[in-house]
mmCIF file of C-alpha atoms in Angstrom:
data_model
loop_
_atom_site.group_PDB
_atom_site.id
_atom_site.type_symbol
_atom_site.label_atom_id
_atom_site.label_comp_id
_atom_site.label_asym_id
_atom_site.label_seq_id
_atom_site.Cartn_x
_atom_site.Cartn_y
_atom_site.Cartn_z
ATOM 1 C CA MET G 1 -42.965 -14.170 -39.460
ATOM 2 C CA SER G 2 -39.359 -14.015 -38.731
ATOM 3 C CA GLY G 3 -38.161 -14.782 -35.170
ATOM 4 C CA PHE G 4 -35.718 -12.619 -32.951
ATOM 5 C CA ARG G 5 -32.565 -12.041 -35.055
ATOM 6 C CA GLU G 6 -29.048 -13.049 -33.891
ATOM 7 C CA PRO G 7 -27.490 -10.106 -31.902
ATOM 8 C CA HIS G 8 -25.097 -8.280 -33.897
ATOM 9 C CA GLU G 9 -21.378 -9.169 -33.212
ATOM 10 C CA LEU G 10 -20.778 -5.586 -32.432
ATOM 11 C CA HIS G 11 -23.482 -5.586 -29.561
ATOM 12 C CA LYS G 12 -21.820 -8.527 -28.058
ATOM 13 C CA ARG G 13 -18.648 -7.085 -28.060
ATOM 14 C CA ARG G 14 -19.822 -3.880 -26.306
ATOM 15 C CA GLY G 15 -22.440 -5.337 -24.212
ATOM 16 C CA GLY G 16 -20.124 -5.180 -20.929
ATOM 17 C CA LEU G 17 -19.297 -1.536 -21.668
ATOM 18 C CA ASN G 18 -23.030 -0.534 -22.223
ATOM 19 C CA LEU G 19 -23.635 -2.480 -19.126
ATOM 20 C CA GLY G 20 -21.249 -0.592 -17.097
ATOM 21 C CA VAL G 21 -22.302 2.851 -18.470
ATOM 22 C CA GLY G 22 -25.792 1.910 -17.812
ATOM 23 C CA VAL G 23 -25.222 1.123 -14.239
ATOM 24 C CA VAL G 24 -22.933 4.105 -13.660
ATOM 25 C CA LEU G 25 -25.852 6.424 -14.817
ATOM 26 C CA ALA G 26 -28.461 4.335 -12.864
ATOM 27 C CA LEU G 27 -26.045 5.214 -9.725
ATOM 28 C CA PHE G 28 -25.766 8.567 -10.677
ATOM 29 C CA VAL G 29 -29.445 9.331 -10.717
ATOM 30 C CA ALA G 30 -29.733 7.335 -7.330
ATOM 31 C CA VAL G 31 -26.841 9.675 -5.700
ATOM 32 C CA VAL G 32 -28.766 12.819 -7.002
ATOM 33 C CA PHE G 33 -32.159 11.647 -5.842
ATOM 34 C CA GLY G 34 -30.532 10.614 -2.342
ATOM 35 C CA LEU G 35 -28.833 14.087 -2.268
ATOM 36 C CA THR G 36 -32.043 15.992 -2.972
ATOM 37 C CA VAL G 37 -33.914 14.271 -0.236
ATOM 38 C CA ALA G 38 -31.012 14.893 2.251
ATOM 39 C CA LYS G 39 -31.013 18.390 1.381
ATOM 40 C CA VAL G 40 -34.687 18.920 1.493
ATOM 41 C CA SER G 41 -35.065 17.277 4.725
ATOM 42 C CA THR G 42 -32.136 19.325 6.294
ATOM 43 C CA GLY G 43 -33.260 22.570 4.884
ATOM 44 C CA GLY G 44 -30.387 22.759 2.771
ATOM 45 C CA PHE G 45 -32.433 24.174 -0.272
ATOM 46 C CA GLN G 46 -34.149 27.101 1.486
ATOM 47 C CA MET G 47 -34.025 29.988 -0.989
ATOM 48 C CA ASN G 48 -33.483 32.585 1.986
ATOM 49 C CA PRO G 49 -33.404 31.217 5.155
ATOM 50 C CA GLY G 50 -34.782 33.213 8.094
ATOM 51 C CA GLY G 51 -35.279 36.087 5.599
ATOM 52 C CA ASN G 52 -38.349 36.878 3.590
ATOM 53 C CA MET G 53 -40.616 33.989 4.525
ATOM 54 C CA GLY G 54 -40.724 35.336 8.303
ATOM 55 C CA GLN G 55 -41.292 38.849 6.989
ATOM 56 C CA SER G 56 -44.187 37.890 4.691
ATOM 57 C CA GLN G 57 -45.713 35.934 7.388
ATOM 58 C CA SER G 58 -45.809 38.686 9.839
ATOM 59 C CA GLN G 59 -46.719 41.355 7.132
ATOM 60 C CA THR G 60 -49.752 39.173 6.395
ATOM 61 C CA GLY G 61 -50.478 38.755 10.091
ATOM 62 C CA GLY G 62 -50.046 42.519 10.506
ATOM 63 C CA GLY G 63 -52.707 42.931 7.682
ATOM 64 C CA ASN G 64 -55.235 41.016 9.724
ATOM 65 C CA MET V 1 -3.421 20.664 -28.718
ATOM 66 C CA VAL V 2 -0.949 18.675 -30.408
ATOM 67 C CA ARG V 3 0.619 15.769 -28.305
ATOM 68 C CA PRO V 4 3.886 14.011 -29.312
ATOM 69 C CA PHE V 5 2.542 10.653 -28.673
ATOM 70 C CA LYS V 6 1.464 8.609 -31.568
ATOM 71 C CA GLN V 7 -1.116 6.405 -30.360
ATOM 72 C CA ALA V 8 -0.319 2.657 -30.496
ATOM 73 C CA GLU V 9 -2.319 0.544 -32.882
ATOM 74 C CA SER V 10 -5.465 -0.559 -31.262
ATOM 75 C CA GLY V 11 -5.301 -4.094 -30.054
ATOM 76 C CA SER V 12 -1.642 -4.491 -30.577
ATOM 77 C CA GLU V 13 -1.238 -5.274 -26.725
ATOM 78 C CA MET V 14 -2.968 -6.879 -24.126
ATOM 79 C CA SER V 15 -3.942 -4.972 -21.066
ATOM 80 C CA ASP V 16 -4.419 -6.260 -17.830
ATOM 81 C CA ALA V 17 -6.642 -9.250 -17.941
ATOM 82 C CA THR V 18 -7.965 -8.429 -14.346
ATOM 83 C CA ILE V 19 -9.500 -5.199 -15.086
ATOM 84 C CA ASN V 20 -10.265 -5.877 -18.792
ATOM 85 C CA GLN V 21 -13.755 -7.080 -19.012
ATOM 86 C CA THR V 22 -15.083 -7.248 -22.478
ATOM 87 C CA GLY V 23 -12.107 -6.167 -24.832
ATOM 88 C CA SER V 24 -9.771 -8.660 -23.633
ATOM 89 C CA ASN V 25 -10.333 -11.044 -27.069
ATOM 90 C CA THR V 26 -10.947 -8.356 -29.370
ATOM 91 C CA GLY V 27 -8.590 -5.437 -28.690
ATOM 92 C CA GLU V 28 -11.551 -2.941 -28.136
ATOM 93 C CA ALA V 29 -11.929 -1.396 -24.636
ATOM 94 C CA GLY V 30 -14.105 -2.709 -22.014
ATOM 95 C CA PHE V 31 -15.684 -0.925 -19.069
ATOM 96 C CA GLY V 32 -12.487 -1.825 -16.998
ATOM 97 C CA ASP V 33 -10.344 -0.061 -19.439
ATOM 98 C CA TYR V 34 -11.975 3.452 -19.135
ATOM 99 C CA PHE V 35 -12.273 2.663 -15.156
ATOM 100 C CA ALA V 36 -8.362 2.145 -15.142
ATOM 101 C CA LEU V 37 -8.021 5.430 -16.621
ATOM 102 C CA LEU V 38 -9.307 6.829 -13.358
ATOM 103 C CA LYS V 39 -6.346 5.327 -11.586
ATOM 104 C CA PRO V 40 -8.569 3.493 -8.778
ATOM 105 C CA ARG V 41 -5.538 2.803 -6.399
ATOM 106 C CA VAL V 42 -4.791 6.367 -6.382
ATOM 107 C CA MET V 43 -8.550 6.788 -5.957
ATOM 108 C CA SER V 44 -8.590 4.635 -3.071
ATOM 109 C CA LEU V 45 -6.087 6.699 -1.148
ATOM 110 C CA VAL V 46 -8.181 10.034 -2.315
ATOM 111 C CA VAL V 47 -11.294 8.365 -0.924
ATOM 112 C CA PHE V 48 -9.549 7.438 2.335
ATOM 113 C CA THR V 49 -7.913 10.749 3.156
ATOM 114 C CA ALA V 50 -11.102 12.694 2.110
ATOM 115 C CA LEU V 51 -13.132 10.700 4.269
ATOM 116 C CA VAL V 52 -10.971 11.089 7.226
ATOM 117 C CA GLY V 53 -10.686 14.871 6.696
ATOM 118 C CA LEU V 54 -14.596 14.762 6.837
ATOM 119 C CA ALA V 55 -14.764 12.461 9.825
ATOM 120 C CA ALA V 56 -12.388 14.481 12.043
ATOM 121 C CA ALA V 57 -14.229 17.775 11.368
ATOM 122 C CA PRO V 58 -16.065 19.223 14.426
ATOM 123 C CA VAL V 59 -19.266 19.596 12.265
ATOM 124 C CA ALA V 60 -21.745 16.700 11.741
ATOM 125 C CA VAL V 61 -22.557 16.132 8.150
ATOM 126 C CA HIS V 62 -26.006 14.201 6.766
ATOM 127 C CA PRO V 63 -24.745 10.644 5.783
ATOM 128 C CA MET V 64 -25.987 10.983 2.264
ATOM 129 C CA VAL V 65 -24.215 14.334 1.746
ATOM 130 C CA ALA V 66 -20.862 12.771 3.153
ATOM 131 C CA PHE V 67 -21.175 9.773 0.785
ATOM 132 C CA ALA V 68 -22.160 11.908 -2.276
ATOM 133 C CA SER V 69 -19.074 14.391 -1.397
ATOM 134 C CA ILE V 70 -16.609 11.646 -0.946
ATOM 135 C CA LEU V 71 -17.741 10.137 -4.229
ATOM 136 C CA PHE V 72 -17.409 13.233 -5.990
ATOM 137 C CA ILE V 73 -13.943 13.898 -4.561
ATOM 138 C CA ALA V 74 -13.049 10.269 -5.861
ATOM 139 C CA VAL V 75 -14.604 11.093 -9.116
ATOM 140 C CA GLY V 76 -12.416 14.461 -9.273
ATOM 141 C CA GLY V 77 -9.495 12.520 -8.293
ATOM 142 C CA GLY V 78 -10.163 9.852 -10.978
ATOM 143 C CA ALA V 79 -10.495 12.463 -13.610
ATOM 144 C CA SER V 80 -7.235 14.096 -12.870
ATOM 145 C CA GLY V 81 -5.666 10.608 -13.535
ATOM 146 C CA ALA V 82 -7.597 10.506 -16.732
ATOM 147 C CA LEU V 83 -5.974 13.833 -17.965
ATOM 148 C CA ASN V 84 -2.574 12.455 -16.412
ATOM 149 C CA MET V 85 -2.817 9.588 -18.937
ATOM 150 C CA TRP V 86 -3.725 11.554 -21.888
ATOM 151 C CA TRP V 87 -0.929 13.953 -21.690
ATOM 152 C CA ASP V 88 1.640 11.246 -20.484
ATOM 153 C CA ALA V 89 0.791 8.448 -23.014
ATOM 154 C CA ASP V 90 4.286 8.652 -24.672
ATOM 155 C CA ILE V 91 6.343 8.374 -21.329
ATOM 156 C CA ASP V 92 3.889 5.704 -19.999
ATOM 157 C CA ARG V 93 4.590 3.620 -22.864
ATOM 158 C CA VAL V 94 8.332 3.710 -22.338
ATOM 159 C CA MET V 95 8.008 2.872 -18.380
ATOM 160 C CA LYS V 96 7.548 -0.653 -17.491
ATOM 161 C CA ARG V 97 5.591 0.283 -14.532
ATOM 162 C CA THR V 98 2.884 2.174 -16.760
ATOM 163 C CA ALA V 99 3.250 0.224 -20.314
ATOM 164 C CA ARG V 100 0.121 -1.468 -19.437
ATOM 165 C CA ARG V 101 -2.169 1.423 -18.634
ATOM 166 C CA PRO V 102 -5.090 1.879 -21.040
ATOM 167 C CA VAL V 103 -3.745 4.286 -23.423
ATOM 168 C CA PRO V 104 -0.075 3.173 -24.068
ATOM 169 C CA SER V 105 -1.701 -0.358 -24.485
ATOM 170 C CA GLY V 106 -4.045 0.957 -27.235
ATOM 171 C CA LYS V 107 -6.908 -0.206 -25.362
ATOM 172 C CA VAL V 108 -8.179 3.494 -25.151
ATOM 173 C CA THR V 109 -7.479 6.725 -27.436
ATOM 174 C CA ALA V 110 -5.686 9.448 -25.950
ATOM 175 C CA ASP V 111 -8.690 11.610 -27.175
ATOM 176 C CA GLU V 112 -10.961 9.245 -25.275
ATOM 177 C CA ALA V 113 -8.988 9.664 -22.255
ATOM 178 C CA LEU V 114 -8.890 13.495 -22.595
ATOM 179 C CA ALA V 115 -12.799 13.507 -23.273
ATOM 180 C CA VAL V 116 -13.364 11.227 -19.961
ATOM 181 C CA GLY V 117 -11.058 13.271 -17.965
ATOM 182 C CA LEU V 118 -12.738 16.662 -18.766
ATOM 183 C CA THR V 119 -16.218 15.489 -18.684
ATOM 184 C CA LEU V 120 -15.689 13.909 -15.428
ATOM 185 C CA SER V 121 -13.915 17.252 -14.053
ATOM 186 C CA VAL V 122 -16.543 19.496 -14.700
ATOM 187 C CA MET V 123 -19.136 17.050 -13.307
ATOM 188 C CA SER V 124 -17.589 16.464 -10.041
ATOM 189 C CA VAL V 125 -16.860 19.959 -9.326
ATOM 190 C CA VAL V 126 -20.477 21.154 -10.128
ATOM 191 C CA MET V 127 -21.897 18.083 -8.181
ATOM 192 C CA LEU V 128 -19.512 18.683 -5.286
ATOM 193 C CA TRP V 129 -20.563 22.728 -5.263
ATOM 194 C CA LEU V 130 -24.288 21.415 -5.048
ATOM 195 C CA ALA V 131 -23.580 18.841 -2.378
ATOM 196 C CA ALA V 132 -21.131 20.689 -0.209
ATOM 197 C CA GLY V 133 -20.623 24.464 -1.253
ATOM 198 C CA PRO V 134 -18.267 26.697 -2.919
ATOM 199 C CA VAL V 135 -15.181 26.162 -0.769
ATOM 200 C CA ALA V 136 -15.112 22.252 -1.287
ATOM 201 C CA ALA V 137 -15.727 22.494 -4.852
ATOM 202 C CA GLY V 138 -13.228 25.331 -5.252
ATOM 203 C CA LEU V 139 -10.383 23.143 -3.617
ATOM 204 C CA LEU V 140 -11.185 20.223 -5.631
ATOM 205 C CA ALA V 141 -11.115 22.304 -8.975
ATOM 206 C CA PHE V 142 -7.620 23.680 -7.965
ATOM 207 C CA THR V 143 -6.539 19.976 -6.985
ATOM 208 C CA ILE V 144 -7.664 18.775 -10.589
ATOM 209 C CA PHE V 145 -5.786 21.994 -12.158
ATOM 210 C CA PHE V 146 -2.834 21.617 -10.188
ATOM 211 C CA TYR V 147 -2.406 17.622 -10.784
ATOM 212 C CA ALA V 148 -3.220 17.857 -14.511
ATOM 213 C CA VAL V 149 -1.632 21.349 -15.443
ATOM 214 C CA VAL V 150 1.074 22.177 -12.863
ATOM 215 C CA TYR V 151 2.320 18.668 -12.258
ATOM 216 C CA THR V 152 1.609 16.633 -15.015
ATOM 217 C CA MET V 153 2.202 19.247 -18.037
ATOM 218 C CA TRP V 154 4.683 21.489 -16.459
ATOM 219 C CA LEU V 155 6.754 20.337 -13.576
ATOM 220 C CA LYS V 156 7.003 16.602 -14.242
ATOM 221 C CA ARG V 157 9.276 16.807 -17.229
ATOM 222 C CA SER V 158 10.981 20.191 -16.309
ATOM 223 C CA THR V 159 12.395 19.877 -13.004
ATOM 224 C CA PRO V 160 13.907 16.903 -10.469
ATOM 225 C CA GLN V 161 11.850 18.923 -8.000
ATOM 226 C CA ASN V 162 8.559 17.670 -9.858
ATOM 227 C CA ILE V 163 7.211 15.499 -7.030
ATOM 228 C CA VAL V 164 7.906 17.917 -4.196
ATOM 229 C CA ILE V 165 5.799 20.449 -5.674
ATOM 230 C CA GLY V 166 3.186 18.254 -7.392
ATOM 231 C CA GLY V 167 2.820 16.213 -4.231
ATOM 232 C CA ALA V 168 0.523 19.075 -3.351
ATOM 233 C CA ALA V 169 -2.259 17.753 -5.691
ATOM 234 C CA GLY V 170 -2.311 14.390 -3.657
ATOM 235 C CA ALA V 171 -2.329 16.144 -0.245
ATOM 236 C CA PHE V 172 -5.682 18.110 -0.814
ATOM 237 C CA PRO V 173 -8.188 15.503 -0.417
ATOM 238 C CA PRO V 174 -8.339 15.624 3.180
ATOM 239 C CA MET V 175 -8.588 19.407 3.308
ATOM 240 C CA ILE V 176 -11.648 18.948 0.822
ATOM 241 C CA GLY V 177 -13.039 16.520 3.270
ATOM 242 C CA TRP V 178 -12.653 18.970 6.115
ATOM 243 C CA ALA V 179 -14.096 21.752 3.800
ATOM 244 C CA VAL V 180 -17.273 19.505 3.007
ATOM 245 C CA ALA V 181 -18.143 19.582 6.693
ATOM 246 C CA THR V 182 -17.288 22.898 7.706
ATOM 247 C CA GLY V 183 -17.303 24.970 4.807
ATOM 248 C CA GLY V 184 -13.853 26.373 5.554
ATOM 249 C CA VAL V 185 -10.249 25.886 5.925
ATOM 250 C CA SER V 186 -8.405 25.585 9.454
ATOM 251 C CA ILE V 187 -5.080 24.779 11.094
ATOM 252 C CA GLU V 188 -5.954 21.096 11.315
ATOM 253 C CA SER V 189 -6.790 20.644 7.610
ATOM 254 C CA VAL V 190 -3.571 22.398 6.611
ATOM 255 C CA LEU V 191 -1.549 20.086 8.785
ATOM 256 C CA MET V 192 -3.430 17.208 7.157
ATOM 257 C CA PHE V 193 -2.439 18.635 3.733
ATOM 258 C CA ALA V 194 1.088 19.252 4.900
ATOM 259 C CA LEU V 195 1.425 15.743 6.381
ATOM 260 C CA ILE V 196 0.775 14.300 2.913
ATOM 261 C CA PHE V 197 2.798 16.947 0.970
ATOM 262 C CA MET V 198 5.888 16.290 3.170
ATOM 263 C CA TRP V 199 5.337 12.555 2.897
ATOM 264 C CA THR V 200 5.294 12.550 -0.831
ATOM 265 C CA PRO V 201 9.188 13.124 -1.727
ATOM 266 C CA PRO V 202 10.706 10.593 0.600
ATOM 267 C CA HIS V 203 8.038 8.009 -0.657
ATOM 268 C CA PHE V 204 8.674 8.684 -4.387
ATOM 269 C CA TRP V 205 12.449 8.935 -4.238
ATOM 270 C CA ALA V 206 12.479 5.631 -2.487
ATOM 271 C CA LEU V 207 10.364 3.886 -5.310
ATOM 272 C CA ALA V 208 12.640 6.072 -7.940
ATOM 273 C CA LEU V 209 15.818 4.279 -6.140
ATOM 274 C CA PHE V 210 14.815 1.013 -7.252
ATOM 275 C CA MET V 211 13.016 1.884 -10.243
ATOM 276 C CA ASN V 212 15.711 4.216 -11.569
ATOM 277 C CA SER V 213 15.673 3.026 -15.278
ATOM 278 C CA ASP V 214 12.196 3.554 -15.617
ATOM 279 C CA TYR V 215 12.434 7.241 -15.267
ATOM 280 C CA GLU V 216 15.555 7.376 -17.033
ATOM 281 C CA ASN V 217 14.384 5.648 -20.204
ATOM 282 C CA ALA V 218 11.369 8.043 -20.291
ATOM 283 C CA GLY V 219 13.447 11.118 -19.865
ATOM 284 C CA VAL V 220 11.830 12.184 -16.513
ATOM 285 C CA PRO V 221 13.826 14.168 -14.582
ATOM 286 C CA MET V 222 13.534 12.367 -11.147
ATOM 287 C CA LEU V 223 16.266 13.502 -8.827
ATOM 288 C CA THR V 224 17.877 9.939 -9.159
ATOM 289 C CA VAL V 225 18.380 10.977 -12.845
ATOM 290 C CA THR V 226 19.567 14.420 -12.542
ATOM 291 C CA HIS V 227 21.522 14.586 -9.262
ATOM 292 C CA GLY V 228 22.453 11.004 -8.798
ATOM 293 C CA ARG V 229 21.491 8.494 -6.043
ATOM 294 C CA LYS V 230 23.823 9.605 -3.344
ATOM 295 C CA VAL V 231 21.873 13.300 -3.271
ATOM 296 C CA THR V 232 18.634 11.508 -3.468
ATOM 297 C CA ARG V 233 19.342 9.429 -0.315
ATOM 298 C CA LYS V 234 20.498 12.797 1.389
ATOM 299 C CA HIS V 235 17.056 14.245 0.201
ATOM 300 C CA ILE V 236 15.218 11.509 1.345
ATOM 301 C CA LEU V 237 16.651 11.833 5.095
ATOM 302 C CA VAL V 238 16.066 15.776 4.802
ATOM 303 C CA TYR V 239 12.475 15.511 3.951
ATOM 304 C CA THR V 240 11.659 12.656 6.474
ATOM 305 C CA ILE V 241 13.223 15.091 9.175
ATOM 306 C CA LEU V 242 11.030 17.866 8.020
ATOM 307 C CA LEU V 243 8.066 15.603 7.979
ATOM 308 C CA ALA V 244 8.366 14.451 11.617
ATOM 309 C CA PRO V 245 7.539 17.781 13.236
ATOM 310 C CA VAL V 246 4.387 18.275 10.757
ATOM 311 C CA ALA V 247 3.093 14.722 11.812
ATOM 312 C CA LEU V 248 3.754 15.588 15.696
ATOM 313 C CA GLY V 249 2.412 18.918 15.260
ATOM 314 C CA LEU V 250 -0.839 17.365 14.631
ATOM 315 C CA CYS V 251 -0.638 15.728 18.119
ATOM 316 C CA PHE V 252 -1.390 19.604 19.628
ATOM 317 C CA THR V 253 -4.740 19.958 17.499
ATOM 318 C CA SER V 254 -8.339 19.111 18.141
ATOM 319 C CA ILE V 255 -8.471 16.233 15.795
ATOM 320 C CA ALA V 256 -5.533 14.140 17.727
ATOM 321 C CA GLY V 257 -6.250 11.825 20.465
ATOM 322 C CA PRO V 258 -4.241 8.898 22.179
ATOM 323 C CA THR V 259 -4.274 6.918 19.024
ATOM 324 C CA TYR V 260 -2.929 9.406 16.739
ATOM 325 C CA ILE V 261 -0.155 10.471 19.492
ATOM 326 C CA ALA V 262 1.221 7.060 19.842
ATOM 327 C CA ALA V 263 0.814 6.058 16.136
ATOM 328 C CA ALA V 264 2.812 9.429 15.270
ATOM 329 C CA VAL V 265 5.544 8.891 17.702
ATOM 330 C CA ILE V 266 6.398 5.219 16.811
ATOM 331 C CA LEU V 267 5.783 5.722 13.009
ATOM 332 C CA ASN V 268 7.975 8.894 12.725
ATOM 333 C CA ALA V 269 10.903 7.124 14.952
ATOM 334 C CA LEU V 270 10.666 4.001 12.374
ATOM 335 C CA PHE V 271 10.464 6.302 9.327
ATOM 336 C CA LEU V 272 13.333 8.399 10.450
ATOM 337 C CA LYS V 273 15.375 5.309 11.277
ATOM 338 C CA GLY V 274 14.514 3.879 7.526
ATOM 339 C CA ALA V 275 15.749 7.081 6.067
ATOM 340 C CA VAL V 276 18.899 7.101 8.214
ATOM 341 C CA ASP V 277 19.533 3.505 6.813
ATOM 342 C CA ILE V 278 18.906 4.730 3.451
ATOM 343 C CA TRP V 279 21.347 7.741 3.678
ATOM 344 C CA ARG V 280 24.065 5.680 5.114
ATOM 345 C CA ARG V 281 24.084 3.252 2.470
ATOM 346 C CA ASP V 282 25.834 3.312 -0.770
ATOM 347 C CA GLU V 283 25.017 1.890 -4.325
ATOM 348 C CA ALA V 284 27.222 -1.320 -3.839
ATOM 349 C CA ALA V 285 25.434 -2.403 -0.666
ATOM 350 C CA ALA V 286 21.948 -1.495 -2.277
ATOM 351 C CA GLU V 287 22.693 -3.493 -5.551
ATOM 352 C CA ALA V 288 24.194 -6.547 -3.342
ATOM 353 C CA ASP V 289 20.948 -7.100 -1.378
ATOM 354 C CA LYS V 290 18.790 -5.929 -4.446
ATOM 355 C CA TYR V 291 17.672 -2.650 -2.709
ATOM 356 C CA LYS V 292 16.223 -4.547 0.316
ATOM 357 C CA VAL V 293 16.255 -1.400 2.532
ATOM 358 C CA GLU V 294 14.922 0.896 -0.286
ATOM 359 C CA LYS V 295 12.135 -1.408 -0.703
ATOM 360 C CA GLY V 296 11.580 -1.703 3.056
ATOM 361 C CA PHE V 297 11.232 1.919 3.217
ATOM 362 C CA PHE V 298 8.861 2.298 0.475
ATOM 363 C CA LYS V 299 6.468 -0.163 2.101
ATOM 364 C CA LEU V 300 6.738 1.495 5.218
ATOM 365 C CA SER V 301 6.100 4.785 3.916
ATOM 366 C CA LEU V 302 2.872 3.374 2.681
ATOM 367 C CA ALA V 303 2.108 2.079 5.912
ATOM 368 C CA TYR V 304 3.109 5.369 7.565
ATOM 369 C CA LEU V 305 0.512 7.346 5.898
ATOM 370 C CA PHE V 306 -2.251 4.908 6.036
ATOM 371 C CA LEU V 307 -1.707 4.465 9.846
ATOM 372 C CA HIS V 308 -1.493 8.177 10.497
ATOM 373 C CA PHE V 309 -4.915 8.942 8.854
ATOM 374 C CA GLY V 310 -6.328 5.568 10.425
ATOM 375 C CA ALA V 311 -5.312 6.884 13.536
ATOM 376 C CA ILE V 312 -7.243 10.097 13.142
ATOM 377 C CA LEU V 313 -10.259 8.202 12.027
ATOM 378 C CA MET V 314 -9.840 6.080 15.301
ATOM 379 C CA ASP V 315 -9.730 9.068 17.551
ATOM 380 C CA ALA V 316 -12.834 10.583 15.703
ATOM 381 C CA SER V 317 -14.597 7.673 16.484
ATOM 382 C CA LEU V 318 -13.554 7.451 20.038
ATOM 383 C CA LYS V 319 -14.875 11.026 20.033
ATOM 384 C CA SER V 320 -18.123 10.302 18.485
ATOM 385 C CA TRP V 321 -18.774 7.094 20.779
ATOM 386 C CA GLY V 322 -17.895 9.391 23.994
ATOM 387 C CA ILE V 323 -14.789 7.392 24.909
ATOM 388 C CA TRP V 324 -12.295 9.994 24.482
ATOM 389 C CA GLY V 325 -12.564 13.804 24.122
#
């Protein structure tokens, strides 16, 4: 059974670049997640603020 | 699109060792070389002025939305820098000041710079739209277009007024920051735009006075090359005189407080004195002291802009702490 092979020279050379791109992508995901949480918590993603939701509730209430 | 620039051989020249992480021994681009495409120093100015525009606005913004918006504005500014490096690689190679940039040094190919620039441009505008709305995103898109197309591709090589009109690109960030908070444009944001717009010509012409041979060698029609240094000195004075009322005009808006008023009065007096000193000098005097006055004026111009926007930020902080306003 053979052990782990020595990393290819190309992988060694590009290690820093790959690591940098990985960190940037991870940060991007974190920013999008944080932005989503912020928007949801402040009502920034309401589809129709103050519109149909209120109407449909009153209609439902009227039906009772 | 066919570019006049013929790509230098990969690895033929070392780029700045401080920013090159992995490629320094191999000639292959490292992460730092791609990051350098975004012109980090210019990006830091973009971040600072956009942050001031956002902080000075009379509308509170969720910290995460503010952080993400500033980040995407910075990325958009960086993207336009990458597009500039793609287009200008041929003249960047000729100028001492820019010869070590990633494309002319052969670390990154011009096509890669184009790909990075276009990708980040689209991404930053879309993300800013989602974070802050269409006005801020529209202004960012226009800024990228203005810098990459109007300034870099059109004006820079065709008119000595290149940096006068092209300076608008660098003037938009505080306006975008303001739009992130308010969703619109107002007299305050227009005046912040005008402050950077009017500051750009004296700043760059002072640089051109002591870096003249660089632009001449590259065939860039800077005012010093096309009209001579005497005319350039006169232009520096005229634009500095025009700049003063813009800077002082901000004193009468809602964003100015005691810090800004004091800073504007002192800095504009110093800047005007510097411009008069430059105007009164001739080339013999300048060469005798190795452009000491011009270099001093250039350094003062950096402090001028930083302190004006720093003062706006300080007054915004004083307001939020309830100390003033």
